[in-house]
Amino acid sequence: MTGVDSRPGGPAWDRPGRPVPPRADHGSDDYASDRAPDRAPDRGPEQDDEPDYETQPLAAIRHEPNWPVRPEQSGGPARPYDPNRPANQFRHRGPDGAPGADRLSRPERGPGPGPDRGPGPERGPGPEQGPGADRQPPGLGPVAARPRGGGEPPVRAGGQGPRPPGSARRRWRGPLLVLAGFAAIVGVGAYLLYRSLFAVPDYDGPGQGDVIVQVQAGDTTSAIASELVRENVVRSAKAFTVAAAEDESRARSVQPGYYRLRLQMSGEDAVALILDPKSRVGQLEIKGGVQLDDTRGADGSVTPGVLSLISRATCTTLNGASTCLTADQLRNAMVATPPAQLGVPGWALADVGKADPRRRLEGLIAPGRYDVRPGSSAQEALRTLVTASVTQYEALGVTAAPEQGQFSPYQLLVIASLVEKEGITPDFGKIAQVLYNRLSTRTRLELDSTVNYPLDLQALRTSTADRTRPGPYNSYLNYGLPPTPIGAPGQRAIQAMLHPTPGPWLFFVRCQKDGTSCFATTLPEHQDNVRTAMAAGAF
């Protein structure tokens, strides 16, 4: 408002139509002069020309040359703005011209509002301000002073003092932190939801520790993956199948058997390791004619026996420890364990019980490829092989052969082992027929292979001393069959035993270097074949 003194504590003499109340709060005109020396600070000589607010009308004061009014109010130029002059504080003089009490200002306070703090008089514009530059719409309170070109910091509306530097940035800092935290929570939740719905659960890295995993015959990739999950090799079946799909042709080549893998592997590493041939453990192959014990050849070479082959198959390293079983441990288990607990079938128990305990399992482990779990006991290893072999023999028809009325299934195995040892595959049928012919006529078999068997010797010929040495396996001295098979009979030998080639032959001898035999019905024919074989260097 202009033209009227609107200050709450100011005089009313410039208010038209209103009586002037008595000055009871100040007393006489000397009140200001008496107290002026105590209250008015020395503000310097520039204060001497300041207008007298108490003795002059407000309108006259506003037109004083030094009053900082706007140009539109005075019609003349505005007084330059002094940035060092305190806001809302004006000095006045008493009646005698001496500095008087500050009647319009309040005691100095801090920047915060107070209960008796009122708005100060309007401040004129600075040298850079134009008319109406600091005007405020009605009802919004006083306008904060905005000095230009330096001076005091701006005063906030309501007289609350200057705003500290960076306060605007601090105002936004809290909401921004809350927003960032919320965004982080939403991001983590979205990631976890994605992993639970779409991501494949998987371990990281090549894993740790060792574990033996078995792949069964006919297992698909999914079945293998499920087994790996049960053994804690991979975290999920999908982790393995997805990695295997990248090399599907090789993944399908995984063979039944035992594999040494690692715990908590990634699917990709598990696929790579199970395809590595070095990971395959517990595998052994038994060939036809191999005996339980190692045998020596005529040239001094040693052929590993079944027990030695099993011992090698059980050897591996699990978590730094060896799992090897020795041949002696296997032999001791064979001697000390009841045959039935080793997988011997009922149709062979009677004959096995009569045999030498050190050879009782001879012939009951068929030729073929086997898988033995490393770390298993000797009894478990033997039972695994015997059980698998019995199943194979029964599938070939050993227990349902036409000759079962004359020979037991176990004796048929003995005959098949003799066929395996005495000739080559093309001659198996004729050799089997010779054996049946001699057994039916109560003729000694006179086979060198039976004489060499207890000697653990692989040779075509025998010495006179060996042929005359008594023993259960000496077919030159004994009638009938030996007490046990003398080796592992293969499928071809079993088929020849079950289906021999018909003929009257009673004799045969190896007559060619490739192992081919010559057959004869009479002894003179046989003697001629022997002379032919010696001339050809067959033996």
XYZ file of C-alpha atoms in Angstrom:
539
model
C 0.000 0.000 0.000
C 1.331 3.496 -0.844
C 0.485 6.851 0.691
C -0.542 5.436 4.053
C 1.661 4.239 6.874
C 0.498 0.669 7.276
C 3.040 -0.347 9.861
C 1.409 -2.022 12.886
C 3.149 0.226 15.411
C 3.492 3.395 13.330
C 1.757 6.786 13.997
C -1.745 7.370 12.768
C -1.248 10.973 11.637
C -1.227 10.173 8.022
C -4.449 8.171 8.155
C -7.264 10.355 6.809
C -10.337 10.800 9.011
C -8.843 9.098 12.053
C -8.033 10.867 15.359
C -4.516 10.957 16.563
C -4.272 8.939 19.791
C -2.211 10.282 22.666
C 1.418 9.152 22.777
C 1.137 7.372 26.065
C 3.805 4.841 25.153
C 6.506 7.438 24.651
C 5.703 10.194 27.093
C 6.975 13.685 26.218
C 9.001 14.612 23.205
C 12.060 14.367 25.339
C 11.538 10.636 25.748
C 13.525 9.807 22.684
C 16.171 12.412 23.439
C 16.665 11.160 26.972
C 17.217 7.610 25.870
C 18.898 8.213 22.613
C 22.446 8.110 23.920
C 21.829 4.639 25.404
C 20.055 2.969 22.540
C 21.073 4.516 19.290
C 24.345 3.116 17.969
C 26.700 5.334 16.123
C 26.005 4.590 12.525
C 28.279 7.194 11.089
C 27.872 10.606 9.609
C 25.855 9.300 6.699
C 22.886 8.911 9.044
C 22.587 12.656 9.892
C 20.508 13.517 6.861
C 17.926 10.810 7.520
C 14.345 12.176 7.684
C 12.502 12.626 10.976
C 9.700 10.127 11.019
C 7.961 11.529 14.092
C 7.773 15.257 13.217
C 7.105 15.168 9.514
C 4.130 13.822 7.660
C 4.647 10.468 5.934
C 3.868 11.936 2.547
C 6.569 14.555 3.018
C 9.063 12.011 4.181
C 8.425 9.883 1.139
C 9.389 12.847 -1.048
C 12.629 13.496 0.759
C 15.558 13.339 -1.672
C 17.205 10.469 0.198
C 14.087 8.303 0.629
C 14.394 5.116 -1.438
C 11.122 5.369 -3.327
C 10.236 4.046 -6.719
C 10.348 6.519 -9.603
C 6.582 6.345 -10.125
C 6.010 7.500 -6.535
C 8.337 10.469 -6.398
C 8.463 11.410 -9.992
C 12.227 11.494 -9.759
C 15.173 9.124 -9.744
C 15.359 6.500 -6.994
C 17.989 6.534 -4.293
C 20.780 4.056 -5.015
C 20.380 0.777 -3.210
C 22.817 0.211 -0.381
C 23.388 -3.540 0.073
C 25.048 -2.960 3.452
C 22.031 -1.231 4.939
C 20.111 -3.624 7.266
C 16.695 -4.563 6.014
C 13.578 -3.357 7.851
C 15.492 -1.025 10.129
C 15.156 2.772 10.022
C 16.543 5.412 12.323
C 14.731 8.587 13.511
C 15.675 11.643 15.453
C 14.081 13.276 18.432
C 12.636 16.789 18.501
C 16.060 18.362 19.037
C 17.608 16.630 16.092
C 19.591 14.166 18.165
C 19.482 10.505 17.247
C 16.372 9.008 18.723
C 15.187 5.598 19.670
C 14.491 3.055 17.017
C 10.725 3.049 17.197
C 10.038 1.167 14.006
C 12.504 -1.677 14.257
C 12.489 -4.641 16.572
C 15.413 -5.953 18.564
C 17.811 -7.923 16.441
C 16.878 -11.543 16.108
C 18.034 -14.527 14.211
C 16.824 -15.421 10.777
C 13.882 -17.401 12.139
C 10.431 -15.862 12.656
C 9.337 -14.478 15.999
C 5.940 -13.824 17.541
C 6.303 -10.028 17.365
C 8.188 -9.834 14.093
C 6.294 -7.754 11.574
C 6.936 -6.793 8.030
C 9.319 -3.901 7.468
C 8.736 -0.898 5.281
C 8.883 -1.358 1.589
C 12.378 -1.202 0.152
C 12.992 0.711 -2.962
C 14.322 -0.870 -6.089
C 18.011 -1.221 -6.727
C 19.791 0.415 -9.561
C 19.142 -2.559 -11.835
C 15.458 -2.986 -10.956
C 12.723 -1.524 -13.020
C 9.304 -0.443 -11.914
C 7.331 -3.268 -10.344
C 10.241 -5.705 -10.514
C 9.735 -6.928 -6.956
C 6.014 -6.642 -6.769
C 4.137 -9.495 -5.146
C 0.537 -10.378 -5.842
C -1.777 -9.451 -2.927
C -2.113 -12.043 -0.171
C 1.233 -13.772 -0.785
C 3.245 -11.898 1.852
C 6.294 -9.725 1.517
C 8.717 -10.198 -1.336
C 12.181 -11.345 -0.435
C 14.827 -8.849 -1.310
C 16.958 -9.940 -4.266
C 20.039 -7.762 -4.355
C 21.878 -7.827 -7.641
C 25.539 -7.585 -8.213
C 26.526 -8.787 -4.747
C 25.420 -7.879 -1.220
C 23.607 -9.910 1.385
C 22.087 -13.278 0.432
C 18.385 -13.179 -0.392
C 15.891 -13.233 2.475
C 13.169 -15.902 2.224
C 9.537 -14.820 2.209
C 8.135 -14.313 5.714
C 11.455 -13.012 7.006
C 12.933 -16.456 7.720
C 16.443 -15.469 6.791
C 18.631 -16.393 3.844
C 18.382 -19.892 2.299
C 21.581 -21.876 2.886
C 23.658 -22.758 -0.190
C 22.740 -26.097 -1.836
C 19.438 -26.314 0.054
C 17.542 -26.914 -3.203
C 19.745 -29.912 -3.981
C 19.292 -31.257 -0.445
C 15.541 -30.916 -0.796
C 15.612 -33.354 -3.735
C 18.221 -35.689 -2.297
C 15.865 -37.564 0.035
C 13.146 -38.281 -2.542
C 15.775 -39.325 -5.068
C 17.327 -41.782 -2.615
C 13.912 -43.262 -1.851
C 13.177 -43.554 -5.567
C 16.560 -45.204 -6.214
C 16.016 -47.704 -3.400
C 12.576 -48.552 -4.709
C 13.952 -49.020 -8.215
C 16.684 -51.335 -6.861
C 14.115 -53.452 -5.006
C 11.952 -53.677 -8.111
C 14.983 -54.645 -10.221
C 16.102 -57.388 -7.846
C 12.570 -58.727 -7.639
C 12.240 -58.753 -11.409
C 15.565 -60.592 -11.751
C 14.571 -63.233 -9.198
C 11.213 -63.672 -10.884
C 12.909 -64.083 -14.242
C 15.293 -66.679 -12.858
C 12.468 -68.608 -11.224
C 10.354 -68.601 -14.387
C 12.830 -68.640 -17.266
C 16.439 -69.039 -16.149
C 17.885 -72.574 -15.872
C 19.106 -73.384 -12.343
C 22.763 -74.294 -12.673
C 25.998 -74.442 -10.722
C 29.036 -72.422 -11.689
C 32.430 -73.842 -12.590
C 33.910 -77.339 -12.883
C 32.764 -78.495 -9.443
C 34.656 -80.073 -6.578
C 35.180 -83.513 -5.079
C 34.651 -86.850 -6.868
C 31.577 -88.988 -7.312
C 30.849 -92.179 -9.266
C 27.766 -92.055 -11.475
C 26.291 -95.035 -13.329
C 24.666 -94.818 -16.743
C 22.279 -97.700 -17.313
C 21.750 -99.452 -20.618
C 19.095 -97.638 -22.637
C 19.303 -94.401 -20.644
C 18.274 -91.315 -22.581
C 19.858 -87.906 -22.111
C 17.006 -86.962 -19.788
C 17.501 -90.111 -17.721
C 21.210 -89.390 -17.414
C 20.415 -85.827 -16.375
C 18.041 -87.044 -13.658
C 20.736 -89.359 -12.294
C 23.223 -86.491 -12.227
C 20.744 -84.401 -10.234
C 20.304 -87.239 -7.695
C 24.075 -87.452 -7.292
C 24.345 -83.625 -6.939
C 26.520 -83.373 -10.025
C 24.303 -80.740 -11.669
C 21.735 -78.455 -10.100
C 18.927 -79.242 -12.539
C 18.262 -81.756 -15.282
C 17.602 -78.926 -17.726
C 21.078 -77.519 -17.147
C 22.530 -80.802 -18.486
C 20.071 -81.386 -21.317
C 20.410 -77.815 -22.633
C 24.205 -78.140 -22.691
C 24.003 -81.621 -24.250
C 21.742 -80.307 -27.020
C 24.629 -78.176 -28.299
C 26.530 -81.402 -29.138
C 23.670 -83.856 -29.437
C 25.467 -86.407 -31.599
C 28.269 -86.856 -29.063
C 25.879 -86.742 -26.120
C 24.029 -89.734 -27.559
C 27.289 -91.666 -27.706
C 27.505 -91.968 -23.918
C 27.774 -95.679 -23.173
C 26.417 -97.568 -20.167
C 28.900 -97.802 -17.343
C 30.467 -95.870 -14.510
C 31.852 -92.356 -14.774
C 33.929 -90.389 -12.352
C 32.496 -86.888 -12.237
C 32.604 -83.985 -9.817
C 30.036 -82.549 -7.457
C 28.163 -79.307 -8.201
C 29.294 -78.875 -11.780
C 27.775 -76.584 -14.366
C 25.746 -78.349 -17.031
C 28.291 -77.473 -19.711
C 31.211 -78.827 -17.686
C 29.291 -82.004 -16.824
C 28.644 -82.723 -20.504
C 32.284 -82.122 -21.392
C 33.530 -84.389 -18.589
C 31.169 -87.280 -19.203
C 32.223 -87.268 -22.882
C 35.891 -87.436 -21.918
C 37.077 -91.076 -22.306
C 39.259 -90.643 -19.223
C 36.137 -90.255 -17.092
C 34.998 -93.807 -17.841
C 35.969 -96.097 -14.955
C 35.279 -99.661 -13.842
C 35.309 -101.141 -17.349
C 36.864 -104.505 -18.188
C 36.739 -106.945 -21.079
C 37.091 -110.701 -20.718
C 37.924 -112.686 -23.826
C 37.029 -116.287 -24.538
C 39.303 -118.893 -22.964
C 40.710 -116.583 -20.252
C 41.200 -118.321 -16.910
C 40.691 -116.985 -13.395
C 44.452 -116.798 -12.795
C 47.170 -115.319 -14.978
C 48.738 -117.702 -17.472
C 52.128 -117.918 -19.131
C 52.677 -118.450 -22.801
C 55.332 -120.600 -24.484
C 57.324 -117.418 -25.164
C 57.160 -116.333 -21.534
C 54.432 -113.705 -22.028
C 51.781 -113.368 -19.334
C 48.071 -113.185 -20.071
C 46.082 -111.472 -17.296
C 43.418 -113.670 -15.750
C 39.865 -112.733 -14.768
C 40.845 -111.783 -11.207
C 43.579 -109.468 -12.426
C 41.210 -107.841 -14.912
C 38.646 -107.221 -12.177
C 41.355 -105.775 -9.956
C 42.371 -103.293 -12.639
C 38.777 -102.263 -13.248
C 38.212 -101.384 -9.607
C 41.204 -99.056 -9.545
C 40.633 -95.331 -9.555
C 41.101 -92.381 -7.224
C 38.185 -90.872 -5.330
C 38.907 -87.690 -3.392
C 42.574 -88.620 -3.199
C 42.043 -92.233 -2.027
C 42.664 -95.381 -4.086
C 39.807 -97.842 -4.631
C 41.875 -100.752 -6.021
C 41.130 -104.352 -5.099
C 43.988 -106.818 -5.468
C 43.714 -110.217 -7.138
C 44.491 -111.868 -3.798
C 41.595 -110.025 -2.140
C 39.273 -111.279 -4.839
C 40.586 -114.835 -4.553
C 40.179 -114.816 -0.762
C 36.605 -113.592 -1.123
C 35.881 -116.385 -3.594
C 37.250 -118.992 -1.179
C 35.638 -117.653 2.006
C 32.217 -116.575 0.699
C 29.442 -119.122 0.145
C 28.881 -119.580 -3.610
C 25.232 -118.576 -3.439
C 26.220 -115.178 -2.001
C 28.518 -114.692 -4.976
C 25.664 -115.151 -7.445
C 26.180 -118.823 -8.319
C 22.828 -120.155 -9.625
C 21.049 -123.102 -8.173
C 21.704 -125.286 -11.224
C 25.479 -125.009 -10.566
C 25.668 -125.070 -6.757
C 26.170 -128.843 -6.420
C 29.066 -129.028 -8.874
C 30.657 -125.803 -7.599
C 30.565 -127.198 -4.073
C 32.702 -130.164 -5.158
C 35.337 -128.060 -6.897
C 38.523 -126.650 -5.484
C 37.518 -123.399 -3.682
C 40.339 -121.548 -5.444
C 38.789 -122.481 -8.816
C 35.101 -122.751 -8.003
C 34.113 -119.711 -10.080
C 36.051 -120.810 -13.157
C 33.836 -120.630 -16.249
C 30.980 -118.887 -14.405
C 32.227 -115.489 -15.598
C 31.510 -115.357 -19.297
C 33.543 -113.429 -21.883
C 32.315 -109.944 -22.592
C 32.501 -106.366 -21.398
C 31.580 -105.529 -17.833
C 31.374 -102.541 -15.569
C 32.463 -102.766 -11.951
C 31.797 -99.898 -9.605
C 35.089 -98.578 -8.195
C 35.040 -98.624 -4.436
C 32.897 -101.752 -4.177
C 33.953 -104.711 -2.047
C 35.476 -107.893 -3.444
C 32.252 -109.817 -2.854
C 30.221 -107.160 -4.638
C 32.559 -107.129 -7.622
C 32.457 -110.926 -8.008
C 28.702 -111.064 -7.555
C 28.216 -108.389 -10.215
C 30.113 -110.372 -12.847
C 28.731 -113.814 -11.941
C 25.130 -112.578 -11.949
C 25.536 -110.935 -15.347
C 27.203 -114.061 -16.789
C 24.516 -116.400 -15.505
C 21.882 -114.277 -17.181
C 23.831 -114.512 -20.426
C 24.242 -118.290 -20.194
C 20.586 -118.842 -19.483
C 19.649 -116.599 -22.399
C 21.799 -118.756 -24.689
C 19.854 -121.867 -23.635
C 22.362 -123.655 -21.409
C 19.645 -124.680 -18.974
C 17.257 -125.872 -21.733
C 19.635 -127.778 -24.030
C 18.557 -131.078 -25.654
C 21.553 -132.770 -24.083
C 20.341 -131.804 -20.599
C 19.156 -135.363 -20.012
C 22.734 -136.659 -20.285
C 24.694 -133.632 -19.023
C 23.857 -130.968 -16.471
C 23.955 -127.283 -17.406
C 27.192 -126.935 -15.471
C 28.745 -129.874 -17.394
C 27.670 -128.241 -20.641
C 29.697 -125.205 -19.583
C 32.666 -127.499 -19.030
C 32.289 -128.916 -22.548
C 31.981 -125.429 -24.021
C 35.182 -124.333 -22.224
C 37.040 -127.309 -23.759
C 35.805 -126.341 -27.234
C 36.962 -122.756 -26.649
C 40.454 -123.856 -25.663
C 41.107 -126.520 -28.283
C 40.446 -124.877 -31.625
C 39.594 -121.890 -33.705
C 36.060 -120.687 -34.335
C 35.453 -122.370 -37.736
C 36.265 -125.760 -36.175
C 34.153 -125.355 -33.012
C 31.253 -127.483 -34.285
C 33.467 -130.451 -35.260
C 35.479 -130.288 -32.041
C 32.266 -130.358 -29.994
C 31.121 -133.415 -31.939
C 34.434 -135.186 -31.263
C 34.000 -134.585 -27.529
C 30.452 -135.907 -27.521
C 31.562 -138.984 -29.519
C 34.397 -139.827 -27.151
C 32.284 -139.224 -24.025
C 29.549 -141.455 -25.356
C 32.006 -144.318 -25.996
C 33.794 -143.938 -22.672
C 37.018 -142.867 -24.295
C 39.493 -140.646 -22.556
C 39.450 -137.127 -23.942
C 43.295 -136.885 -23.984
C 43.340 -133.070 -24.304
C 46.556 -131.105 -23.726
C 44.527 -128.100 -22.562
C 43.262 -129.925 -19.486
C 46.808 -130.979 -18.536
C 48.132 -127.413 -18.811
C 45.215 -125.832 -16.950
C 46.390 -126.424 -13.352
C 49.869 -125.403 -14.460
C 48.542 -121.990 -15.595
C 50.285 -122.635 -18.865
C 49.083 -121.743 -22.344
C 50.756 -124.249 -24.718
C 49.814 -126.486 -27.627
C 51.864 -129.456 -26.534
C 52.527 -131.164 -23.219
C 55.487 -133.093 -21.949
C 55.450 -136.778 -21.107
C 55.965 -135.946 -17.438
C 52.951 -133.659 -17.390
C 50.755 -136.206 -19.137
C 51.664 -138.865 -16.598
C 51.220 -136.614 -13.528
C 48.014 -137.558 -11.711
C 45.432 -134.890 -11.109
C 41.728 -134.167 -11.510
C 42.388 -132.250 -14.722
C 44.595 -134.854 -16.436
C 42.333 -136.123 -19.221
C 45.074 -138.590 -20.335
C 44.573 -140.495 -17.114
C 40.936 -139.797 -16.208
C 37.678 -140.603 -17.964
C 34.942 -138.078 -18.407
C 35.002 -134.332 -17.895
C 37.266 -132.273 -15.601
C 35.627 -131.011 -12.362
C 35.271 -127.401 -13.549
C 35.503 -125.457 -16.784
C 39.062 -124.619 -17.755
C 38.321 -121.124 -18.983
C 35.586 -118.723 -19.964
C 33.472 -120.160 -22.803
C 32.267 -117.646 -25.353
C 28.983 -117.544 -27.227
C 30.371 -119.297 -30.328
C 31.720 -122.145 -28.230
C 28.410 -122.431 -26.358
C 26.464 -122.465 -29.614
C 28.808 -125.175 -30.962
C 28.327 -127.182 -27.774
C 24.566 -126.839 -28.074
C 24.541 -127.510 -31.824
C 27.599 -129.580 -32.784
C 28.443 -130.441 -36.391
C 27.328 -134.049 -36.987
C 30.134 -136.503 -37.838
C 31.909 -139.724 -36.783
C 35.195 -138.084 -35.821
C 37.076 -139.232 -32.779
C 40.398 -137.443 -33.364
C 41.604 -133.959 -34.309
C 44.922 -132.162 -34.365
C 46.083 -128.684 -35.327
C 47.626 -129.186 -38.694
C 48.121 -125.650 -40.021
C 49.837 -122.563 -38.680
C 46.611 -120.557 -38.671
C 45.151 -123.010 -36.118
C 43.029 -125.052 -38.485
C 42.528 -128.644 -37.291
C 42.477 -131.911 -39.205
C 39.876 -134.499 -38.133
C 40.036 -138.282 -38.290
C 37.837 -141.245 -37.475
C 40.524 -143.850 -36.944
C 43.842 -143.773 -35.182
C 45.943 -144.382 -38.346
C 44.253 -141.377 -40.003
C 45.000 -139.313 -36.980
C 48.681 -140.334 -36.996
C 48.951 -139.264 -40.652
C 47.471 -135.862 -39.699
C 50.027 -135.470 -36.952
C 52.937 -136.123 -39.350
C 51.425 -133.581 -41.787
C 51.122 -130.971 -39.045
C 54.725 -131.429 -37.940
C 55.896 -131.154 -41.530
C 53.954 -127.914 -41.948
C 55.396 -126.507 -38.737
C 51.995 -126.230 -37.094
C 53.590 -127.345 -33.796
